PDB file of C-alpha atoms in Angstrom:
ATOM      1  CA  MET A  15    -142.012 -19.470 -51.392  1.00 48.00           C
ATOM      2  CA  GLY A  16    -145.568 -20.042 -52.324  1.00 52.00           C
ATOM      3  CA  LEU A  17    -148.305 -17.739 -52.385  1.00 57.00           C
ATOM      4  CA  LYS A  18    -148.729 -16.055 -48.827  1.00 72.00           C
ATOM      5  CA  LEU A  19    -152.013 -15.205 -47.543  1.00 81.00           C
ATOM      6  CA  MET A  20    -152.606 -12.270 -45.275  1.00 83.00           C
ATOM      7  CA  GLN A  21    -153.369 -13.075 -41.578  1.00 86.00           C
ATOM      8  CA  PRO A  22    -155.381 -10.091 -40.118  1.00 88.00           C
ATOM      9  CA  LEU A  23    -156.038 -11.862 -36.661  1.00 93.00           C
ATOM     10  CA  LYS A  24    -152.336 -12.225 -36.247  1.00 91.00           C
ATOM     11  CA  ALA A  25    -152.010  -8.537 -37.127  1.00 89.00           C
ATOM     12  CA  ALA A  26    -154.676  -7.480 -34.778  1.00 92.00           C
ATOM     13  CA  ARG A  27    -153.001  -9.338 -31.749  1.00 94.00           C
ATOM     14  CA  ALA A  28    -149.490  -7.633 -32.685  1.00 91.00           C
ATOM     15  CA  MET A  29    -151.696  -4.317 -32.896  1.00 87.00           C
ATOM     16  CA  ARG A  30    -153.150  -4.835 -29.392  1.00 93.00           C
ATOM     17  CA  GLU A  31    -149.579  -5.812 -27.961  1.00 93.00           C
ATOM     18  CA  LEU A  32    -148.177  -2.586 -29.615  1.00 86.00           C
ATOM     19  CA  PHE A  33    -150.747  -0.443 -28.155  1.00 85.00           C
ATOM     20  CA  ALA A  34    -150.181  -1.794 -24.760  1.00 92.00           C
ATOM     21  CA  ASP A  35    -146.534  -1.234 -24.954  1.00 90.00           C
ATOM     22  CA  PRO A  36    -145.656   1.187 -27.591  1.00 82.00           C
ATOM     23  CA  ASP A  37    -141.939   0.539 -27.140  1.00 79.00           C
ATOM     24  CA  ASP A  38    -142.328  -3.193 -28.239  1.00 84.00           C
ATOM     25  CA  THR A  39    -140.860  -2.666 -31.616  1.00 78.00           C
ATOM     26  CA  GLN A  40    -141.076  -6.282 -32.404  1.00 81.00           C
ATOM     27  CA  GLN A  41    -144.660  -5.900 -32.833  1.00 85.00           C
ATOM     28  CA  VAL A  42    -144.351  -3.526 -35.803  1.00 78.00           C
ATOM     29  CA  PHE A  43    -142.472  -6.540 -37.704  1.00 79.00           C
ATOM     30  CA  GLU A  44    -145.479  -8.835 -36.561  1.00 84.00           C
ATOM     31  CA  ILE A  45    -147.912  -6.560 -38.162  1.00 84.00           C
ATOM     32  CA  SER A  46    -146.050  -6.189 -41.104  1.00 79.00           C
ATOM     33  CA  GLU A  47    -145.184  -9.875 -41.507  1.00 81.00           C
ATOM     34  CA  ALA A  48    -148.833 -11.031 -41.087  1.00 85.00           C
ATOM     35  CA  MET A  49    -150.086  -8.312 -43.476  1.00 82.00           C
ATOM     36  CA  GLN A  50    -147.329  -8.978 -46.193  1.00 81.00           C
ATOM     37  CA  GLY A  51    -149.395 -11.470 -48.211  1.00 81.00           C
ATOM     38  CA  PRO A  52    -147.541 -11.907 -51.731  1.00 87.00           C
ATOM     39  CA  ALA A  53    -145.840  -8.488 -51.273  1.00 87.00           C
ATOM     40  CA  LEU A  54    -142.114  -9.838 -51.320  1.00 88.00           C
ATOM     41  CA  LEU A  55    -143.001 -11.931 -54.243  1.00 91.00           C
ATOM     42  CA  ARG A  56    -144.244  -8.844 -56.411  1.00 91.00           C
ATOM     43  CA  MET A  57    -141.178  -6.845 -55.066  1.00 93.00           C
ATOM     44  CA  HIS A  58    -138.897  -9.674 -56.347  1.00 95.00           C
ATOM     45  CA  ARG A  59    -140.424  -9.661 -59.748  1.00 95.00           C
ATOM     46  CA  ARG A  60    -140.392  -5.947 -60.088  1.00 94.00           C
ATOM     47  CA  LEU A  61    -136.556  -6.217 -59.056  1.00 95.00           C
ATOM     48  CA  ARG A  62    -135.824  -9.030 -61.450  1.00 96.00           C
ATOM     49  CA  VAL A  63    -137.007  -6.954 -64.584  1.00 97.00           C
ATOM     50  CA  SER A  64    -135.054  -3.851 -63.915  1.00 96.00           C
ATOM     51  CA  LYS A  65    -131.212  -3.338 -64.550  1.00 97.00           C
ATOM     52  CA  VAL A  66    -130.942  -1.560 -61.121  1.00 96.00           C
ATOM     53  CA  GLY A  67    -132.756  -4.288 -59.345  1.00 96.00           C
ATOM     54  CA  ARG A  68    -130.838  -7.194 -60.859  1.00 96.00           C
ATOM     55  CA  ARG A  69    -127.755  -5.600 -59.821  1.00 96.00           C
ATOM     56  CA  LEU A  70    -128.875  -4.968 -56.258  1.00 95.00           C
ATOM     57  CA  LEU A  71    -130.154  -8.658 -55.878  1.00 95.00           C
ATOM     58  CA  THR A  72    -126.550  -9.722 -57.314  1.00 95.00           C
ATOM     59  CA  GLU A  73    -124.443  -7.496 -55.192  1.00 95.00           C
ATOM     60  CA  GLN A  74    -126.891  -7.917 -52.100  1.00 94.00           C
ATOM     61  CA  PRO A  75    -125.685  -4.504 -50.312  1.00 94.00           C
ATOM     62  CA  ASP A  76    -125.691  -4.145 -46.827  1.00 94.00           C
ATOM     63  CA  LEU A  77    -127.410  -1.093 -45.224  1.00 95.00           C
ATOM     64  CA  VAL A  78    -126.529  -1.977 -41.616  1.00 96.00           C
ATOM     65  CA  PRO A  79    -122.722  -1.200 -41.467  1.00 96.00           C
ATOM     66  CA  LEU A  80    -123.558   2.160 -43.066  1.00 96.00           C
ATOM     67  CA  LEU A  81    -126.196   3.033 -40.495  1.00 97.00           C
ATOM     68  CA  LYS A  82    -124.208   1.873 -37.752  1.00 96.00           C
ATOM     69  CA  ASP A  83    -121.178   4.241 -38.498  1.00 97.00           C
ATOM     70  CA  ARG A  84    -122.237   7.031 -36.400  1.00 97.00           C
ATOM     71  CA  ASP A  85    -118.944   8.698 -36.972  1.00 97.00           C
ATOM     72  CA  ALA A  86    -119.343   8.607 -40.812  1.00 98.00           C
ATOM     73  CA  LEU A  87    -123.243   9.880 -40.420  1.00 98.00           C
ATOM     74  CA  ARG A  88    -122.066  12.746 -38.145  1.00 97.00           C
ATOM     75  CA  ALA A  89    -119.535  14.024 -40.483  1.00 98.00           C
ATOM     76  CA  MET A  90    -122.152  14.523 -43.401  1.00 97.00           C
ATOM     77  CA  PRO A  91    -123.410  18.024 -43.988  1.00 97.00           C
ATOM     78  CA  THR A  92    -126.394  19.146 -42.085  1.00 95.00           C
ATOM     79  CA  GLY A  93    -129.519  18.559 -44.115  1.00 94.00           C
ATOM     80  CA  SER A  94    -128.229  15.411 -45.800  1.00 97.00           C
ATOM     81  CA  LEU A  95    -130.045  12.169 -45.518  1.00 96.00           C
ATOM     82  CA  GLY A  96    -127.094  10.508 -43.149  1.00 97.00           C
ATOM     83  CA  ARG A  97    -127.524  13.507 -40.613  1.00 97.00           C
ATOM     84  CA  ALA A  98    -131.205  13.287 -40.795  1.00 97.00           C
ATOM     85  CA  TYR A  99    -131.165   9.520 -40.268  1.00 97.00           C
ATOM     86  CA  LEU A 100    -128.801  10.268 -37.385  1.00 97.00           C
ATOM     87  CA  ASP A 101    -130.693  12.857 -35.729  1.00 97.00           C
ATOM     88  CA  PHE A 102    -133.643  10.562 -35.938  1.00 96.00           C
ATOM     89  CA  VAL A 103    -132.187   7.549 -34.257  1.00 96.00           C
ATOM     90  CA  GLU A 104    -130.399   9.489 -31.752  1.00 96.00           C
ATOM     91  CA  SER A 105    -133.488  11.355 -30.620  1.00 95.00           C
ATOM     92  CA  GLU A 106    -135.400   8.071 -30.212  1.00 92.00           C
ATOM     93  CA  GLY A 107    -132.361   6.428 -28.580  1.00 92.00           C
ATOM     94  CA  MET A 108    -132.354   3.696 -31.512  1.00 89.00           C
ATOM     95  CA  THR A 109    -129.688   1.848 -33.243  1.00 91.00           C
ATOM     96  CA  ALA A 110    -129.403   0.068 -36.612  1.00 90.00           C
ATOM     97  CA  ASP A 111    -128.495  -3.327 -34.558  1.00 87.00           C
ATOM     98  CA  GLY A 112    -131.343  -2.838 -32.256  1.00 84.00           C
ATOM     99  CA  LEU A 113    -134.046  -2.795 -35.134  1.00 81.00           C
ATOM    100  CA  VAL A 114    -132.550  -5.841 -36.440  1.00 85.00           C
ATOM    101  CA  ALA A 115    -132.811  -7.231 -33.305  1.00 82.00           C
ATOM    102  CA  ALA A 116    -136.405  -6.501 -32.895  1.00 76.00           C
ATOM    103  CA  SER A 117    -137.024  -7.644 -36.162  1.00 76.00           C
ATOM    104  CA  ASP A 118    -135.850 -11.207 -35.535  1.00 68.00           C
ATOM    105  CA  VAL A 119    -136.122 -11.619 -39.308  1.00 50.00           C
ATOM    106  CA  LYS A 120    -134.432 -14.948 -39.862  1.00 49.00           C
ATOM    107  CA  ARG A 121    -136.850 -16.698 -37.627  1.00 50.00           C
ATOM    108  CA  ARG A 122    -139.806 -15.052 -39.251  1.00 51.00           C
ATOM    109  CA  GLY A 123    -141.833 -16.519 -42.334  1.00 54.00           C
ATOM    110  CA  ASP A 124    -140.177 -18.586 -45.044  1.00 59.00           C
ATOM    111  CA  ALA A 125    -138.215 -16.120 -47.064  1.00 68.00           C
ATOM    112  CA  GLU A 126    -134.666 -17.181 -48.161  1.00 80.00           C
ATOM    113  CA  GLY A 127    -132.176 -16.172 -50.892  1.00 87.00           C
ATOM    114  CA  GLU A 128    -133.274 -12.938 -52.766  1.00 92.00           C
ATOM    115  CA  LEU A 129    -136.468 -12.868 -50.857  1.00 90.00           C
ATOM    116  CA  LEU A 130    -134.709 -12.490 -47.440  1.00 89.00           C
ATOM    117  CA  LEU A 131    -132.412  -9.997 -49.100  1.00 91.00           C
ATOM    118  CA  ILE A 132    -135.624  -7.764 -49.976  1.00 91.00           C
ATOM    119  CA  ARG A 133    -136.884  -8.207 -46.450  1.00 88.00           C
ATOM    120  CA  TYR A 134    -133.667  -7.181 -44.904  1.00 90.00           C
ATOM    121  CA  TRP A 135    -133.890  -4.173 -47.161  1.00 91.00           C
ATOM    122  CA  LEU A 136    -137.156  -3.290 -46.096  1.00 89.00           C
ATOM    123  CA  ARG A 137    -136.253  -3.653 -42.349  1.00 88.00           C
ATOM    124  CA  ASP A 138    -132.951  -1.893 -42.470  1.00 93.00           C
ATOM    125  CA  SER A 139    -134.363   1.073 -44.373  1.00 93.00           C
ATOM    126  CA  HIS A 140    -137.207   1.482 -41.910  1.00 90.00           C
ATOM    127  CA  ASP A 141    -135.826   4.147 -39.880  1.00 92.00           C
ATOM    128  CA  VAL A 142    -134.315   6.024 -42.920  1.00 96.00           C
ATOM    129  CA  TRP A 143    -137.924   6.409 -44.188  1.00 95.00           C
ATOM    130  CA  HIS A 144    -138.777   7.771 -40.624  1.00 95.00           C
ATOM    131  CA  ALA A 145    -136.005  10.545 -41.286  1.00 95.00           C
ATOM    132  CA  VAL A 146    -137.081  11.038 -44.778  1.00 95.00           C
ATOM    133  CA  LEU A 147    -140.677  11.557 -43.789  1.00 96.00           C
ATOM    134  CA  GLY A 148    -140.359  13.282 -40.731  1.00 95.00           C
ATOM    135  CA  TYR A 149    -142.374  10.606 -39.031  1.00 95.00           C
ATOM    136  CA  GLU A 150    -141.361  10.183 -35.325  1.00 93.00           C
ATOM    137  CA  GLY A 151    -141.213   6.738 -33.615  1.00 88.00           C
ATOM    138  CA  ASP A 152    -144.366   6.783 -31.559  1.00 87.00           C
ATOM    139  CA  LEU A 153    -147.553   5.032 -32.486  1.00 83.00           C
ATOM    140  CA  VAL A 154    -148.746   7.651 -34.736  1.00 89.00           C
ATOM    141  CA  GLY A 155    -145.517   7.902 -36.611  1.00 91.00           C
ATOM    142  CA  GLU A 156    -145.238   4.009 -37.096  1.00 84.00           C
ATOM    143  CA  ALA A 157    -148.889   3.803 -38.317  1.00 84.00           C
ATOM    144  CA  ALA A 158    -148.177   6.745 -40.788  1.00 92.00           C
ATOM    145  CA  LEU A 159    -144.837   4.954 -42.076  1.00 90.00           C
ATOM    146  CA  LEU A 160    -146.814   1.526 -42.345  1.00 83.00           C
ATOM    147  CA  ALA A 161    -149.445   3.266 -44.397  1.00 87.00           C
ATOM    148  CA  PHE A 162    -146.757   4.954 -46.598  1.00 92.00           C
ATOM    149  CA  SER A 163    -145.000   1.485 -46.921  1.00 88.00           C
ATOM    150  CA  HIS A 164    -148.085  -0.278 -47.986  1.00 83.00           C
ATOM    151  CA  HIS A 165    -148.683   2.204 -50.531  1.00 86.00           C
ATOM    152  CA  GLN A 166    -145.325   1.929 -51.846  1.00 87.00           C
ATOM    153  CA  THR A 167    -144.661  -1.663 -51.675  1.00 84.00           C
ATOM    154  CA  GLY A 168    -148.176  -3.420 -51.097  1.00 78.00           C
ATOM    155  CA  ASN A 169    -146.702  -4.542 -47.673  1.00 75.00           C
TER     156      ASN A 169
END
């Protein structure tokens, strides 16, 4: 994967679509993809230089099965991250599978291997961050989370 340029016009079109239909979650991913630039490459480099990062790249953990197991999440104590995540997705009427389908990440871009793993992790942890930060799933919450994510990842 070579250097990827930002695509502000593509992002603006997706933003317009999202404002027209706030339930069109796929547009959030379109915006993120269009404004990604070299962020995946930077994240990959950062992971490769740390022991924990190299372990994650090697083991390639999958968050989706954990996030889909609502019985296990419900069994977690009140105030735990798992319960906060469950409360968020249930209040928003969302599922981890729904986020995967909305992102359609395999067709998007040219990421593969470890870069695709990073993209999956960013996608799969998206709603966890909503729960951590207390941002709702509305346009304001999505915009706030995108701003937070940009500061954390450059994406």
